[in-house]
mmCIF file of C-alpha atoms in Angstrom:
data_model
loop_
_atom_site.group_PDB
_atom_site.id
_atom_site.type_symbol
_atom_site.label_atom_id
_atom_site.label_comp_id
_atom_site.label_asym_id
_atom_site.label_seq_id
_atom_site.Cartn_x
_atom_site.Cartn_y
_atom_site.Cartn_z
ATOM 1 C CA GLY A 519 82.511 -103.389 -77.580
ATOM 2 C CA ALA A 520 78.809 -103.600 -76.912
ATOM 3 C CA GLY A 521 78.684 -100.551 -74.669
ATOM 4 C CA VAL A 522 80.723 -97.729 -73.187
ATOM 5 C CA SER A 523 83.433 -99.195 -70.992
ATOM 6 C CA GLN A 524 85.125 -97.320 -68.175
ATOM 7 C CA SER A 525 88.099 -98.221 -66.012
ATOM 8 C CA PRO A 526 88.888 -98.424 -63.239
ATOM 9 C CA ARG A 527 85.378 -98.927 -61.838
ATOM 10 C CA TYR A 528 86.573 -97.974 -58.365
ATOM 11 C CA LYS A 529 89.556 -95.881 -57.351
ATOM 12 C CA VAL A 530 90.686 -94.740 -53.919
ATOM 13 C CA ALA A 531 93.309 -92.007 -54.070
ATOM 14 C CA LYS A 532 95.192 -90.226 -51.344
ATOM 15 C CA ARG A 533 94.794 -86.485 -51.352
ATOM 16 C CA GLY A 534 97.408 -84.965 -53.616
ATOM 17 C CA GLN A 535 97.715 -88.029 -55.826
ATOM 18 C CA ASP A 536 97.169 -87.878 -59.582
ATOM 19 C CA VAL A 537 94.543 -90.181 -61.137
ATOM 20 C CA ALA A 538 93.687 -91.191 -64.693
ATOM 21 C CA LEU A 539 90.279 -92.496 -65.697
ATOM 22 C CA ARG A 540 89.805 -94.281 -69.007
ATOM 23 C CA CYS A 541 86.800 -94.418 -71.304
ATOM 24 C CA ASP A 542 86.309 -96.752 -74.260
ATOM 25 C CA PRO A 543 83.318 -95.447 -76.214
ATOM 26 C CA ILE A 544 81.156 -97.544 -78.478
ATOM 27 C CA SER A 545 83.111 -98.294 -81.630
ATOM 28 C CA GLY A 546 82.571 -95.689 -84.317
ATOM 29 C CA HIS A 547 80.977 -93.121 -82.039
ATOM 30 C CA VAL A 548 82.080 -89.633 -82.960
ATOM 31 C CA SER A 549 80.932 -87.751 -79.873
ATOM 32 C CA LEU A 550 82.293 -88.372 -76.386
ATOM 33 C CA PHE A 551 81.290 -86.671 -73.153
ATOM 34 C CA TRP A 552 82.556 -86.675 -69.569
ATOM 35 C CA TYR A 553 80.270 -85.938 -66.622
ATOM 36 C CA GLN A 554 80.834 -85.738 -62.866
ATOM 37 C CA GLN A 555 78.112 -87.005 -60.526
ATOM 38 C CA ALA A 556 78.285 -86.300 -56.798
ATOM 39 C CA LEU A 557 76.225 -88.402 -54.398
ATOM 40 C CA GLY A 558 72.545 -87.549 -54.619
ATOM 41 C CA GLN A 559 73.027 -85.132 -57.493
ATOM 42 C CA GLY A 560 72.464 -85.230 -61.205
ATOM 43 C CA PRO A 561 75.480 -85.532 -63.501
ATOM 44 C CA GLU A 562 77.303 -82.292 -64.291
ATOM 45 C CA PHE A 563 78.913 -81.713 -67.667
ATOM 46 C CA LEU A 564 82.705 -81.587 -67.777
ATOM 47 C CA THR A 565 83.828 -81.755 -71.401
ATOM 48 C CA TYR A 566 82.889 -82.814 -74.955
ATOM 49 C CA PHE A 567 84.929 -84.270 -77.816
ATOM 50 C CA GLN A 568 84.033 -84.612 -81.451
ATOM 51 C CA ASN A 569 86.521 -87.184 -82.716
ATOM 52 C CA GLU A 570 89.865 -85.996 -81.332
ATOM 53 C CA ALA A 571 88.847 -82.348 -81.027
ATOM 54 C CA GLN A 572 87.864 -81.080 -77.602
ATOM 55 C CA LEU A 573 85.102 -78.670 -78.582
ATOM 56 C CA ASP A 574 83.812 -77.769 -75.148
ATOM 57 C CA LYS A 575 85.678 -77.891 -71.847
ATOM 58 C CA SER A 576 83.622 -75.300 -70.067
ATOM 59 C CA GLY A 577 82.576 -77.707 -67.303
ATOM 60 C CA LEU A 578 86.047 -78.638 -66.096
ATOM 61 C CA PRO A 579 86.109 -77.308 -62.511
ATOM 62 C CA SER A 580 89.766 -76.320 -62.390
ATOM 63 C CA ASP A 581 93.051 -76.569 -64.226
ATOM 64 C CA ARG A 582 93.735 -79.752 -62.258
ATOM 65 C CA PHE A 583 91.310 -81.503 -64.604
ATOM 66 C CA PHE A 584 92.498 -82.453 -68.069
ATOM 67 C CA ALA A 585 90.933 -84.668 -70.734
ATOM 68 C CA GLU A 586 92.235 -85.998 -74.003
ATOM 69 C CA ARG A 587 91.150 -88.210 -76.882
ATOM 70 C CA PRO A 588 94.238 -88.255 -79.095
ATOM 71 C CA GLU A 589 93.079 -90.737 -81.728
ATOM 72 C CA GLY A 590 89.387 -90.014 -81.643
ATOM 73 C CA SER A 591 88.422 -93.179 -79.803
ATOM 74 C CA VAL A 592 89.626 -93.885 -76.247
ATOM 75 C CA SER A 593 89.561 -90.924 -73.887
ATOM 76 C CA THR A 594 91.337 -90.269 -70.604
ATOM 77 C CA LEU A 595 90.275 -87.892 -67.870
ATOM 78 C CA LYS A 596 93.186 -86.917 -65.657
ATOM 79 C CA ILE A 597 92.883 -85.252 -62.281
ATOM 80 C CA GLN A 598 96.048 -83.829 -60.779
ATOM 81 C CA ARG A 599 96.685 -83.274 -57.074
ATOM 82 C CA THR A 600 93.314 -84.757 -56.104
ATOM 83 C CA GLN A 601 91.298 -83.131 -53.344
ATOM 84 C CA GLN A 602 88.446 -84.512 -51.256
ATOM 85 C CA GLU A 603 85.861 -82.533 -53.195
ATOM 86 C CA ASP A 604 86.876 -84.470 -56.315
ATOM 87 C CA SER A 605 85.232 -87.578 -54.827
ATOM 88 C CA ALA A 606 82.410 -88.466 -57.211
ATOM 89 C CA VAL A 607 81.394 -90.812 -59.975
ATOM 90 C CA TYR A 608 82.891 -89.861 -63.319
ATOM 91 C CA LEU A 609 80.617 -90.874 -66.178
ATOM 92 C CA CYS A 610 81.643 -91.181 -69.788
ATOM 93 C CA ALA A 611 79.098 -91.173 -72.609
ATOM 94 C CA SER A 612 79.223 -91.458 -76.366
ATOM 95 C CA SER A 613 76.907 -90.951 -79.301
ATOM 96 C CA LEU A 614 77.116 -92.038 -82.904
ATOM 97 C CA GLY A 615 77.116 -88.698 -84.656
ATOM 98 C CA THR A 616 77.051 -85.044 -84.003
ATOM 99 C CA ASP A 617 73.304 -84.797 -84.299
ATOM 100 C CA ARG A 618 72.704 -84.566 -80.564
ATOM 101 C CA ASN A 619 70.760 -87.780 -80.437
ATOM 102 C CA THR A 620 70.745 -90.805 -78.195
ATOM 103 C CA ILE A 621 73.629 -90.820 -75.775
ATOM 104 C CA TYR A 622 74.966 -94.021 -74.233
ATOM 105 C CA PHE A 623 76.537 -93.877 -70.791
ATOM 106 C CA GLY A 624 79.119 -96.109 -69.182
ATOM 107 C CA GLU A 625 78.714 -97.342 -65.617
ATOM 108 C CA GLY A 626 81.168 -94.801 -64.301
ATOM 109 C CA SER A 627 84.406 -94.650 -62.378
ATOM 110 C CA TRP A 628 83.839 -94.167 -58.647
ATOM 111 C CA LEU A 629 86.607 -91.973 -57.225
ATOM 112 C CA THR A 630 87.104 -91.590 -53.488
ATOM 113 C CA VAL A 631 89.804 -89.210 -52.286
ATOM 114 C CA VAL A 632 90.938 -89.825 -48.706
ATOM 115 C CA LYS B 743 72.600 -70.311 -67.305
ATOM 116 C CA GLN B 744 70.282 -73.267 -67.857
ATOM 117 C CA GLU B 745 68.836 -74.799 -64.700
ATOM 118 C CA VAL B 746 66.800 -77.986 -64.618
ATOM 119 C CA THR B 747 64.538 -78.798 -61.686
ATOM 120 C CA GLN B 748 62.730 -82.054 -60.994
ATOM 121 C CA ILE B 749 59.744 -82.482 -58.719
ATOM 122 C CA PRO B 750 59.175 -84.493 -56.605
ATOM 123 C CA ALA B 751 62.611 -85.561 -55.349
ATOM 124 C CA ALA B 752 61.190 -88.908 -54.260
ATOM 125 C CA LEU B 753 57.969 -90.787 -54.884
ATOM 126 C CA SER B 754 56.544 -94.038 -53.497
ATOM 127 C CA VAL B 755 53.559 -95.693 -55.143
ATOM 128 C CA PRO B 756 51.860 -99.083 -55.055
ATOM 129 C CA GLU B 757 52.162 -101.340 -58.061
ATOM 130 C CA GLY B 758 49.699 -100.626 -60.851
ATOM 131 C CA GLU B 759 49.418 -96.904 -60.257
ATOM 132 C CA ASN B 760 49.870 -94.367 -63.036
ATOM 133 C CA LEU B 761 52.259 -91.556 -62.179
ATOM 134 C CA VAL B 762 53.764 -88.330 -63.494
ATOM 135 C CA LEU B 763 57.269 -87.010 -62.976
ATOM 136 C CA ASN B 764 57.861 -83.311 -63.568
ATOM 137 C CA CYS B 765 60.813 -81.452 -65.028
ATOM 138 C CA SER B 766 61.222 -77.722 -65.578
ATOM 139 C CA PHE B 767 63.990 -75.779 -67.289
ATOM 140 C CA THR B 768 64.765 -72.065 -67.248
ATOM 141 C CA ASP B 769 66.078 -71.517 -70.793
ATOM 142 C CA SER B 770 63.744 -72.562 -73.618
ATOM 143 C CA ALA B 771 66.601 -72.455 -76.174
ATOM 144 C CA ILE B 772 67.220 -76.191 -76.020
ATOM 145 C CA TYR B 773 68.092 -78.623 -78.784
ATOM 146 C CA ASN B 774 66.242 -81.527 -77.238
ATOM 147 C CA LEU B 775 65.139 -82.931 -73.910
ATOM 148 C CA GLN B 776 65.899 -86.419 -72.700
ATOM 149 C CA TRP B 777 64.700 -88.646 -69.899
ATOM 150 C CA PHE B 778 67.070 -91.181 -68.387
ATOM 151 C CA ARG B 779 66.814 -93.954 -65.852
ATOM 152 C CA GLN B 780 69.591 -94.682 -63.352
ATOM 153 C CA ASP B 781 69.701 -97.803 -61.198
ATOM 154 C CA PRO B 782 71.849 -97.752 -58.039
ATOM 155 C CA GLY B 783 75.545 -98.047 -58.846
ATOM 156 C CA LYS B 784 74.886 -98.009 -62.565
ATOM 157 C CA GLY B 785 75.184 -95.603 -65.442
ATOM 158 C CA LEU B 786 72.298 -93.881 -67.158
ATOM 159 C CA THR B 787 69.968 -95.492 -69.663
ATOM 160 C CA SER B 788 68.214 -93.262 -72.186
ATOM 161 C CA LEU B 789 64.438 -93.696 -72.077
ATOM 162 C CA LEU B 790 62.983 -91.043 -74.352
ATOM 163 C CA LEU B 791 64.320 -88.158 -76.408
ATOM 164 C CA ILE B 792 62.092 -85.291 -77.530
ATOM 165 C CA GLN B 793 63.407 -82.940 -80.196
ATOM 166 C CA SER B 794 62.704 -79.260 -79.590
ATOM 167 C CA SER B 795 60.215 -79.257 -82.466
ATOM 168 C CA GLN B 796 58.236 -82.181 -81.031
ATOM 169 C CA ARG B 797 55.570 -82.228 -78.338
ATOM 170 C CA GLU B 798 55.781 -85.805 -77.092
ATOM 171 C CA GLN B 799 57.365 -89.224 -77.456
ATOM 172 C CA THR B 800 56.086 -92.636 -76.387
ATOM 173 C CA SER B 801 57.789 -95.919 -75.662
ATOM 174 C CA GLY B 802 55.735 -98.740 -74.216
ATOM 175 C CA ARG B 803 54.293 -97.613 -70.887
ATOM 176 C CA LEU B 804 56.263 -94.371 -70.962
ATOM 177 C CA ASN B 805 55.130 -91.090 -72.445
ATOM 178 C CA ALA B 806 57.120 -87.878 -72.287
ATOM 179 C CA SER B 807 55.800 -84.450 -73.221
ATOM 180 C CA LEU B 808 57.584 -81.190 -73.902
ATOM 181 C CA ASP B 809 56.253 -77.647 -73.661
ATOM 182 C CA LYS B 810 59.111 -75.317 -74.538
ATOM 183 C CA SER B 811 57.115 -72.155 -74.045
ATOM 184 C CA SER B 812 56.455 -72.957 -70.406
ATOM 185 C CA GLY B 813 59.789 -74.692 -69.861
ATOM 186 C CA ARG B 814 58.233 -77.965 -68.766
ATOM 187 C CA SER B 815 58.423 -81.651 -69.511
ATOM 188 C CA THR B 816 56.588 -84.542 -67.923
ATOM 189 C CA LEU B 817 57.251 -88.258 -67.880
ATOM 190 C CA TYR B 818 54.127 -90.353 -67.547
ATOM 191 C CA ILE B 819 54.486 -93.969 -66.434
ATOM 192 C CA ALA B 820 51.424 -96.157 -66.861
ATOM 193 C CA ALA B 821 50.629 -99.184 -64.727
ATOM 194 C CA SER B 822 53.808 -98.942 -62.663
ATOM 195 C CA GLN B 823 55.725 -102.115 -61.744
ATOM 196 C CA PRO B 824 58.326 -102.840 -59.033
ATOM 197 C CA GLY B 825 60.923 -103.065 -61.801
ATOM 198 C CA ASP B 826 60.317 -99.387 -62.525
ATOM 199 C CA SER B 827 61.950 -98.496 -59.206
ATOM 200 C CA ALA B 828 64.961 -96.307 -60.034
ATOM 201 C CA THR B 829 66.018 -92.670 -60.257
ATOM 202 C CA TYR B 830 64.641 -90.821 -63.259
ATOM 203 C CA LEU B 831 66.685 -87.928 -64.611
ATOM 204 C CA CYS B 832 65.616 -85.219 -66.985
ATOM 205 C CA ALA B 833 68.235 -83.429 -69.108
ATOM 206 C CA ALA B 834 68.059 -80.513 -71.510
ATOM 207 C CA THR B 835 70.599 -80.382 -74.344
ATOM 208 C CA ASN B 836 72.090 -76.964 -74.960
ATOM 209 C CA GLN B 837 71.660 -75.499 -78.437
ATOM 210 C CA ALA B 838 75.271 -76.204 -79.335
ATOM 211 C CA GLY B 839 74.580 -79.850 -78.606
ATOM 212 C CA THR B 840 77.725 -80.162 -76.548
ATOM 213 C CA ALA B 841 76.236 -80.614 -73.101
ATOM 214 C CA LEU B 842 73.303 -82.117 -71.271
ATOM 215 C CA ILE B 843 72.131 -80.136 -68.260
ATOM 216 C CA PHE B 844 70.625 -82.548 -65.743
ATOM 217 C CA GLY B 845 68.149 -82.179 -62.934
ATOM 218 C CA LYS B 846 68.812 -83.905 -59.611
ATOM 219 C CA GLY B 847 66.365 -86.676 -60.407
ATOM 220 C CA THR B 848 63.240 -88.220 -58.952
ATOM 221 C CA THR B 849 63.762 -91.450 -57.025
ATOM 222 C CA LEU B 850 60.800 -93.736 -57.630
ATOM 223 C CA SER B 851 59.890 -96.697 -55.467
ATOM 224 C CA VAL B 852 57.097 -99.024 -56.617
ATOM 225 C CA SER B 853 55.928 -101.523 -54.019
ATOM 226 C CA SER B 854 54.315 -104.843 -54.841
#
């Protein structure tokens, strides 16, 4: 596709529910990132993939958060047993190579936990 | 731990004014520094990227500078327009290149 695509755009989950957020990066992009952005804050790093390898997951806030990219393209961020503090926008980004250059962001998945 | 701070948090200017947005970071061991724009309800758009070995980058009316030794970057916007109204985010890339560390942003409003 022309850009990074994320789905769903909006998700309301009841506390305790599991959610899965999908990211379709730009075709051919090797690097994929997930960020969490709370209202009024800058994005905070969650995890980084290079192809299918998850090279950095230091930003995942708890073991309820899990991300995968099994075939090196589409990625899924899963949040188990959601809590109210998980309410945020989850942003996915991709870049062509591993040379830490221009990063392209999707429009985000807005998660509200009630 | 890298911390990125942006000042001011919000800025309102009349159309046509030149302005400067400030960004500071605590750890000078960065791979690069990037400036992004975020419109309400949207994702981030990359504006300028400065490699750690560079001092500045320019794109149209935008100029970004980087001073690693002092841990500072500035984004200069010339002849501001109402369409420039958005939140501007500064982000430092860690040396491993695996993460961007963002500031909280400066929300700019340009009135016509």
